[in-house]
Coordinates of C-alpha atoms and ligand atoms in Angstrom, one line a residue:
M1 CA -6.6 22.0 -17.8
L2 CA -8.1 18.7 -18.9
E3 CA -7.7 17.5 -22.4
W4 CA -10.3 14.9 -23.5
H5 CA -8.0 13.0 -25.9
V6 CA -4.8 11.1 -25.2
S7 CA -2.7 11.4 -28.3
L8 CA -2.5 8.5 -30.7
R9 CA 1.2 8.5 -30.1
V10 CA 0.8 7.5 -26.5
F11 CA -1.8 4.9 -27.2
D12 CA 0.4 3.5 -30.0
K13 CA 3.2 3.1 -27.5
I14 CA 0.9 1.4 -25.0
Y15 CA -0.5 -1.1 -27.5
A16 CA 3.0 -1.8 -28.8
A17 CA 4.0 -2.6 -25.2
E18 CA 6.6 0.2 -25.3
R19 CA 7.7 1.8 -22.0
L20 CA 6.0 5.1 -21.2
D21 CA 8.2 8.0 -20.2
S22 CA 7.4 10.9 -17.8
D23 CA 5.8 13.1 -20.5
D24 CA 3.5 10.2 -21.6
A25 CA 2.5 9.6 -18.0
L26 CA 1.8 13.3 -17.5
E27 CA -0.3 13.4 -20.6
L28 CA -2.4 10.5 -19.3
F29 CA -3.0 12.3 -16.0
H30 CA -4.0 15.5 -17.8
S31 CA -6.4 13.7 -20.0
D32 CA -10.0 13.0 -19.2
D33 CA -10.3 10.0 -21.5
L34 CA -11.1 7.7 -18.6
F35 CA -12.5 4.9 -20.8
G36 CA -9.5 4.9 -23.3
I37 CA -7.0 4.8 -20.4
G38 CA -9.0 2.2 -18.5
R39 CA -9.4 0.0 -21.6
A40 CA -5.6 0.1 -22.2
A41 CA -4.8 -0.6 -18.5
S42 CA -7.3 -3.5 -18.4
S43 CA -5.7 -5.0 -21.5
A44 CA -2.3 -4.7 -19.8
A45 CA -3.7 -6.4 -16.7
E46 CA -5.3 -9.3 -18.6
T47 CA -2.0 -9.8 -20.5
R48 CA -0.4 -10.5 -17.2
H49 CA -3.1 -12.3 -15.2
D50 CA -5.9 -13.1 -17.6
K51 CA -9.2 -12.7 -15.6
K52 CA -7.6 -13.5 -12.3
V53 CA -8.1 -11.1 -9.4
Y54 CA -6.3 -11.9 -6.1
Y55 CA -7.4 -11.5 -2.5
T56 CA -6.2 -12.7 0.8
R57 CA -7.6 -13.6 4.2
N58 CA -5.8 -11.2 6.4
R59 CA -6.1 -9.2 9.5
H60 CA -4.4 -6.0 10.7
I61 CA -2.6 -5.4 14.0
N62 CA -1.5 -1.9 15.0
P63 CA 0.5 -2.4 18.2
T64 CA 0.4 1.3 19.1
N65 CA -0.8 4.6 17.8
L66 CA 1.9 6.5 19.8
C67 CA 4.2 8.1 17.3
V68 CA 7.1 10.5 17.6
N69 CA 6.4 11.6 14.0
R70 CA 3.1 13.5 13.7
C71 CA 2.3 13.5 9.9
K72 CA -0.4 16.1 9.2
F73 CA -2.6 13.6 7.2
C74 CA -2.5 10.9 9.9
A75 CA -5.6 10.8 12.1
F76 CA -4.5 7.5 13.7
S77 CA -1.4 8.7 15.6
R78 CA -1.3 10.2 19.1
S79 CA 1.2 11.8 21.4
V80 CA 1.9 10.5 24.9
G81 CA -0.9 11.4 27.3
Q82 CA -3.3 12.4 24.5
D83 CA -6.8 11.1 24.5
G84 CA -7.2 7.8 22.7
A85 CA -3.5 6.9 22.9
Y86 CA -2.8 3.1 23.3
A87 CA 0.1 0.7 23.4
M88 CA -0.5 -3.1 23.4
T89 CA 1.6 -5.6 25.2
I90 CA 2.7 -8.7 23.3
D91 CA 0.3 -10.8 25.4
E92 CA -2.6 -8.5 24.5
I93 CA -1.8 -8.9 20.8
L94 CA -1.5 -12.7 21.1
H95 CA -4.9 -12.8 22.9
T96 CA -6.5 -10.7 20.2
L97 CA -5.1 -13.1 17.5
A98 CA -6.3 -16.1 19.4
A99 CA -9.8 -14.7 19.8
S100 CA -10.0 -13.9 16.1
A101 CA -13.3 -15.4 14.8
S102 CA -12.3 -15.8 11.2
P103 CA -9.1 -17.6 10.0
F104 CA -6.4 -15.6 8.4
N105 CA -3.1 -16.4 6.6
E106 CA -1.6 -13.0 6.4
L107 CA -0.9 -10.6 9.2
H108 CA -0.4 -6.9 8.4
I109 CA 1.4 -5.2 11.3
V110 CA 2.2 -1.5 11.3
G111 CA 2.1 1.1 14.0
G112 CA 3.4 4.4 15.2
L113 CA 7.0 5.0 16.3
H114 CA 6.7 4.3 20.0
P115 CA 8.9 6.7 22.0
D116 CA 10.2 4.0 24.4
W117 CA 9.8 0.5 23.1
P118 CA 13.2 -1.3 22.5
F119 CA 14.0 -3.3 19.3
S120 CA 13.6 -6.5 21.4
Y121 CA 9.8 -5.8 21.6
Y122 CA 9.4 -6.1 17.9
L123 CA 11.6 -9.3 17.6
E124 CA 9.7 -10.9 20.5
L125 CA 6.4 -9.9 18.9
I126 CA 7.0 -11.5 15.6
S127 CA 8.7 -14.6 16.9
K128 CA 5.9 -15.3 19.4
I129 CA 3.3 -14.8 16.7
K130 CA 5.2 -17.3 14.5
L131 CA 5.3 -19.7 17.4
H132 CA 1.5 -19.6 17.9
H133 CA 0.5 -19.2 14.2
P134 CA 3.2 -21.0 12.2
H135 CA 1.1 -21.0 9.0
V136 CA 0.6 -17.2 9.0
Q137 CA 2.8 -15.0 6.9
I138 CA 3.9 -11.7 8.6
K139 CA 3.9 -8.6 6.5
A140 CA 5.1 -6.0 8.9
F141 CA 6.7 -2.6 9.5
T142 CA 6.9 0.2 7.0
A143 CA 10.2 1.6 5.9
V144 CA 9.6 4.4 8.4
E145 CA 9.5 1.9 11.3
I146 CA 12.5 0.0 9.9
D147 CA 14.5 3.2 9.9
H148 CA 13.4 3.8 13.6
F149 CA 14.5 0.2 14.5
T150 CA 18.0 0.8 13.0
K151 CA 18.5 3.6 15.5
L152 CA 17.3 1.3 18.3
S153 CA 19.2 -1.8 17.3
G154 CA 22.5 -0.2 16.4
L155 CA 22.9 -3.0 13.9
G156 CA 22.7 -1.0 10.7
L157 CA 20.1 -1.5 8.0
Q158 CA 21.2 -4.9 6.8
G159 CA 21.7 -6.2 10.3
T160 CA 18.3 -4.9 11.5
L161 CA 16.4 -6.4 8.5
S162 CA 18.3 -9.7 8.8
K163 CA 17.4 -10.0 12.5
L164 CA 13.7 -9.3 11.8
K165 CA 13.8 -11.9 9.0
A166 CA 15.4 -14.5 11.3
H167 CA 12.6 -13.9 13.8
G168 CA 9.8 -14.4 11.3
L169 CA 9.3 -11.3 9.1
D170 CA 8.1 -12.5 5.7
M171 CA 7.7 -9.2 3.8
L172 CA 7.4 -5.4 4.2
P173 CA 4.2 -3.5 3.5
G174 CA 4.3 -0.5 1.2
G175 CA 3.4 2.3 3.7
G176 CA 5.4 5.5 4.5
A177 CA 6.1 6.3 0.8
E178 CA 3.5 9.0 0.7
I179 CA 4.7 11.3 -2.1
F180 CA 8.4 11.2 -2.8
N181 CA 8.7 14.9 -3.7
E182 CA 10.6 16.5 -0.9
G183 CA 8.7 19.8 -1.0
V184 CA 5.4 18.0 -0.4
R185 CA 7.0 15.8 2.2
A186 CA 8.3 18.9 4.0
R187 CA 4.8 20.3 4.2
L188 CA 2.9 17.1 5.1
C189 CA 5.3 15.0 7.1
P190 CA 8.5 16.9 7.9
E191 CA 9.7 14.4 10.5
K192 CA 9.3 11.4 8.2
I193 CA 12.3 9.8 6.5
H194 CA 13.3 11.2 3.1
A195 CA 12.3 9.5 -0.1
S196 CA 15.8 8.3 -0.7
R197 CA 15.9 6.5 2.6
W198 CA 12.5 4.8 1.9
L199 CA 13.9 3.5 -1.4
E200 CA 17.2 2.5 0.2
I201 CA 15.3 0.4 2.8
H202 CA 13.2 -1.4 0.2
E203 CA 16.3 -2.0 -1.9
A204 CA 18.1 -3.5 1.1
A205 CA 15.1 -5.7 1.9
H206 CA 14.9 -7.0 -1.7
N207 CA 18.7 -7.7 -1.6
L208 CA 18.1 -9.9 1.5
G209 CA 15.2 -11.8 -0.2
I210 CA 12.5 -9.9 1.6
K211 CA 9.7 -8.9 -0.9
S212 CA 7.7 -5.7 -0.4
N213 CA 4.9 -3.5 -1.6
A214 CA 4.9 0.2 -2.5
T215 CA 2.3 2.8 -2.0
M216 CA 1.6 6.4 -3.1
L217 CA -0.7 8.7 -1.1
Y218 CA -2.5 10.9 -3.7
G219 CA -5.2 13.5 -3.9
H220 CA -4.1 16.1 -1.3
I221 CA -1.6 18.9 -2.2
E222 CA 0.6 17.0 -4.7
T223 CA 0.7 17.8 -8.4
Y224 CA 0.5 15.3 -11.3
E225 CA 4.2 15.9 -11.8
D226 CA 4.8 14.7 -8.3
R227 CA 2.8 11.5 -8.9
V228 CA 4.8 10.9 -12.1
E229 CA 8.1 11.4 -10.3
H230 CA 6.9 9.0 -7.6
L231 CA 6.0 6.3 -10.1
M232 CA 9.2 6.7 -12.1
A233 CA 11.4 6.3 -8.9
L234 CA 9.6 3.0 -8.1
R235 CA 9.9 1.7 -11.6
Q236 CA 13.6 2.4 -11.6
L237 CA 14.2 0.6 -8.3
Q238 CA 12.1 -2.4 -9.5
D239 CA 14.2 -2.6 -12.6
S240 CA 17.2 -3.2 -10.5
T241 CA 15.8 -5.5 -7.7
G242 CA 12.5 -7.0 -8.9
G243 CA 11.5 -7.2 -5.3
F244 CA 8.1 -5.3 -5.3
Q245 CA 5.0 -7.4 -5.5
A246 CA 2.2 -4.8 -5.7
F247 CA 1.7 -1.1 -6.0
I248 CA -1.1 0.4 -4.0
P249 CA -2.3 3.9 -4.7
L250 CA -3.7 5.2 -1.4
S251 CA -6.7 7.4 -2.0
Y252 CA -6.3 10.3 0.5
Q253 CA -9.0 10.4 3.2
P254 CA -9.4 14.1 4.0
V255 CA -8.4 15.4 7.5
D256 CA -8.8 18.9 8.8
A257 CA -5.0 19.4 9.5
V258 CA -4.2 19.3 5.8
E259 CA -5.0 22.6 4.2
T260 CA -6.5 21.7 0.9
T261 CA -10.0 21.6 -0.5
R262 CA -9.0 18.8 -2.8
Y263 CA -9.7 15.1 -2.3
P264 CA -9.6 12.3 -4.8
S265 CA -12.8 11.9 -6.9
G266 CA -14.0 8.6 -8.2
I267 CA -12.6 9.5 -11.6
D268 CA -9.2 10.4 -10.1
D269 CA -9.2 7.0 -8.2
L270 CA -9.8 5.0 -11.4
K271 CA -7.4 7.0 -13.5
T272 CA -4.6 6.7 -11.0
I273 CA -5.1 2.9 -10.8
A274 CA -5.1 2.7 -14.6
I275 CA -2.1 5.0 -15.1
S276 CA -0.2 3.1 -12.4
R277 CA -0.8 -0.2 -14.3
L278 CA 0.4 1.4 -17.6
V279 CA 3.5 3.1 -16.2
L280 CA 4.7 0.4 -13.7
D281 CA 5.2 -2.2 -16.4
N282 CA 7.5 -4.2 -14.1
F283 CA 5.2 -4.5 -11.1
P284 CA 3.2 -7.8 -11.0
H285 CA 0.1 -6.3 -9.4
I286 CA -1.8 -3.0 -8.9
K287 CA -3.9 -3.3 -5.8
A288 CA -7.3 -1.6 -5.4
Y289 CA -7.4 -1.1 -1.7
W290 CA -11.2 -1.3 -0.9
I291 CA -10.7 0.2 2.5
M292 CA -9.8 3.5 1.1
L293 CA -11.6 3.3 -2.2
G294 CA -14.9 1.9 -0.9
Q295 CA -16.2 -1.5 -2.2
K296 CA -17.9 0.0 -5.2
I297 CA -15.0 2.0 -6.7
C298 CA -12.7 -1.0 -5.8
Q299 CA -15.0 -3.3 -7.9
I300 CA -15.0 -0.9 -10.9
A301 CA -11.2 -0.6 -10.6
L302 CA -11.1 -4.3 -11.8
F303 CA -11.9 -2.9 -15.2
F304 CA -9.1 -0.3 -14.9
G305 CA -6.1 -2.5 -14.4
A306 CA -6.3 -3.6 -10.8
T307 CA -5.6 -7.3 -10.2
D308 CA -5.6 -7.4 -6.4
I309 CA -8.1 -6.1 -3.8
D310 CA -6.1 -6.8 -0.6
G311 CA -8.1 -8.9 1.9
T312 CA -10.7 -9.3 4.6
V313 CA -8.8 -6.7 6.7
I314 CA -10.2 -7.3 10.1
E315 CA -9.8 -4.2 12.3
E316 CA -8.5 -1.5 10.0
K317 CA -7.6 1.7 12.0
I318 CA -5.6 4.1 9.9
A319 CA -8.1 5.0 7.2
H320 CA -11.1 4.6 9.5
S321 CA -9.5 7.1 12.0
A322 CA -9.6 9.6 9.1
G323 CA -13.3 8.9 8.6
A324 CA -13.2 6.2 5.8
S325 CA -16.7 5.1 5.1
S326 CA -15.9 1.6 3.9
A327 CA -17.0 -1.4 6.0
P328 CA -14.7 -2.4 9.0
A329 CA -14.0 -5.8 7.4
L330 CA -15.3 -8.0 4.6
T331 CA -15.9 -11.8 4.7
T332 CA -14.3 -14.1 2.3
A333 CA -17.7 -14.6 0.6
E334 CA -18.1 -10.9 0.2
M335 CA -14.6 -10.6 -1.4
I336 CA -15.4 -13.4 -3.8
H337 CA -18.8 -11.9 -4.6
L338 CA -17.2 -8.5 -5.3
I339 CA -14.7 -10.1 -7.8
T340 CA -17.0 -12.6 -9.5
R341 CA -19.8 -10.0 -10.0
A342 CA -17.2 -8.2 -12.2
H343 CA -16.9 -11.5 -14.2
K344 CA -13.4 -12.0 -13.0
E345 CA -11.9 -15.1 -11.4
A346 CA -11.4 -14.8 -7.6
V347 CA -8.0 -16.3 -6.6
Q348 CA -7.1 -16.6 -2.9
R349 CA -3.4 -15.9 -2.3
N350 CA -1.1 -15.7 0.6
A351 CA 1.1 -12.6 1.4
T352 CA 3.8 -13.7 -1.2
Y353 CA 1.2 -14.4 -3.9
E354 CA 1.2 -18.2 -3.8
E355 CA -2.3 -19.4 -4.7
V356 CA -4.2 -20.9 -1.7
Q357 CA -6.9 -23.5 -2.1
Ligands
V47_401 O1 1.8 5.1 5.2 C1 -2.3 7.7 6.6 C2 -1.5 6.1 4.8 C3 -0.5 4.2 5.1 C4 -4.0 8.6 5.6 O2 1.5 -3.0 1.7 C5 -3.5 7.6 4.8 O3 -0.1 -4.4 1.4 C6 -5.1 7.9 3.3 O4 0.6 1.5 3.7 N1 -5.7 9.0 4.0 C7 -0.5 2.9 5.7 N2 -4.1 7.3 3.7 C8 -1.3 1.9 4.9 C9 -0.5 1.1 4.0 C10 -1.0 -0.2 3.4 C11 -2.4 -0.5 3.5 C12 -2.8 -1.7 3.0 C13 -2.0 -2.6 2.4 C14 -0.6 -2.3 2.3 C15 0.3 -3.3 1.8 C16 -0.1 -1.1 2.9 O5 -1.7 4.8 5.3 C17 0.5 5.3 5.6 C18 -0.1 6.5 5.0 O6 0.4 6.7 3.7 N3 -2.4 7.1 5.5 N4 -3.3 8.7 6.8 C19 -5.2 9.3 5.2 N5 -5.7 10.3 5.9
SF4_402 FE1 3.4 8.1 12.6 FE2 3.0 6.7 10.3 FE3 1.0 8.3 11.3 FE4 3.2 9.4 10.2 S1 1.7 8.1 9.1 S2 2.2 10.0 12.2 S3 4.8 8.0 10.9 S4 1.8 6.5 12.3

């Protein structure tokens, strides 16, 4: 049941910069006071970054869509022998990068859990990319992939992450978090690592000086309580490590295999961005990922607490396999236009949020 008003008590806490608790967050999700919540989140964003909105020149590489996990919401993955399955050699990836028409300074590499590739494939991949593109920062491998690598390497979690770092890994992306609630995970992605393992992997990365992002896949079968539980778990880890850079709410792109008639509305997208900004008071950035939101909602999200819109994203495959209607890529000029038309200051960054001229 939607309540139009958020109680004055919650707004008083927000404007006094007091930390919100789970009940406050839940009240915000149940409210339909989109503008009140948005105004508060926008003010929280401007306190941190003034009018600045960050973007990057990046491209994606998905080395393979073969995956031994088959999450129900994932239209990208394939099993061995299935139509559309692919696996790229390291040379193919290097050629793709060399042939890239537009320059990039961040590479986002994620893929399926290949049934046969050894750990050495991944080490060689990132070290060769660094050799050919030394200025490029590598944001690679979700916690789900890192867990898979620990089984291949036999080096344990710390040893595996340290090896990857030594070969050129700069930071971890935020994927694989989905929704931490185990009941929802059991229904949507039973083979995936548990939430506690996802958090443990990010904690270990932070302790080794590897920054990371965090995501939440919302708008499918989860409840508002599940979203709040997810946000609180992230805030708690961030309190202890400070290693997260951005939180990215991922707007679910409906696929037939998930039995739900729900999908995130524009209002839900904006409210989720805004509430994330208000609850995750220790996260530097909330990212409005235009690939999943579409450019227009992404632009409006800049008035709801988002201070990052990701990047040019050449060749996105995961959301587009699920039918995302956003463009396949944006040019730098289009990104700047999107930000400045919202009367914000467009700031180009690298993967670790240093400003790039
Ligand atoms: O973990 C899969 C999600 C994620 C669907 O860290 C889906 O900067 C919506 O994590 N609808 C991968 N989402 C993408 C990701 C990401 C993207 C951009 C930037 C960063 C970052 C991270 O995509 C997966 C999964 O949660 N996903 N299927 C779907 N149908
Ligand atoms: Fe595999 Fe990741 Fe897709 Fe799940 S979301 S099936 S782990 S590629």
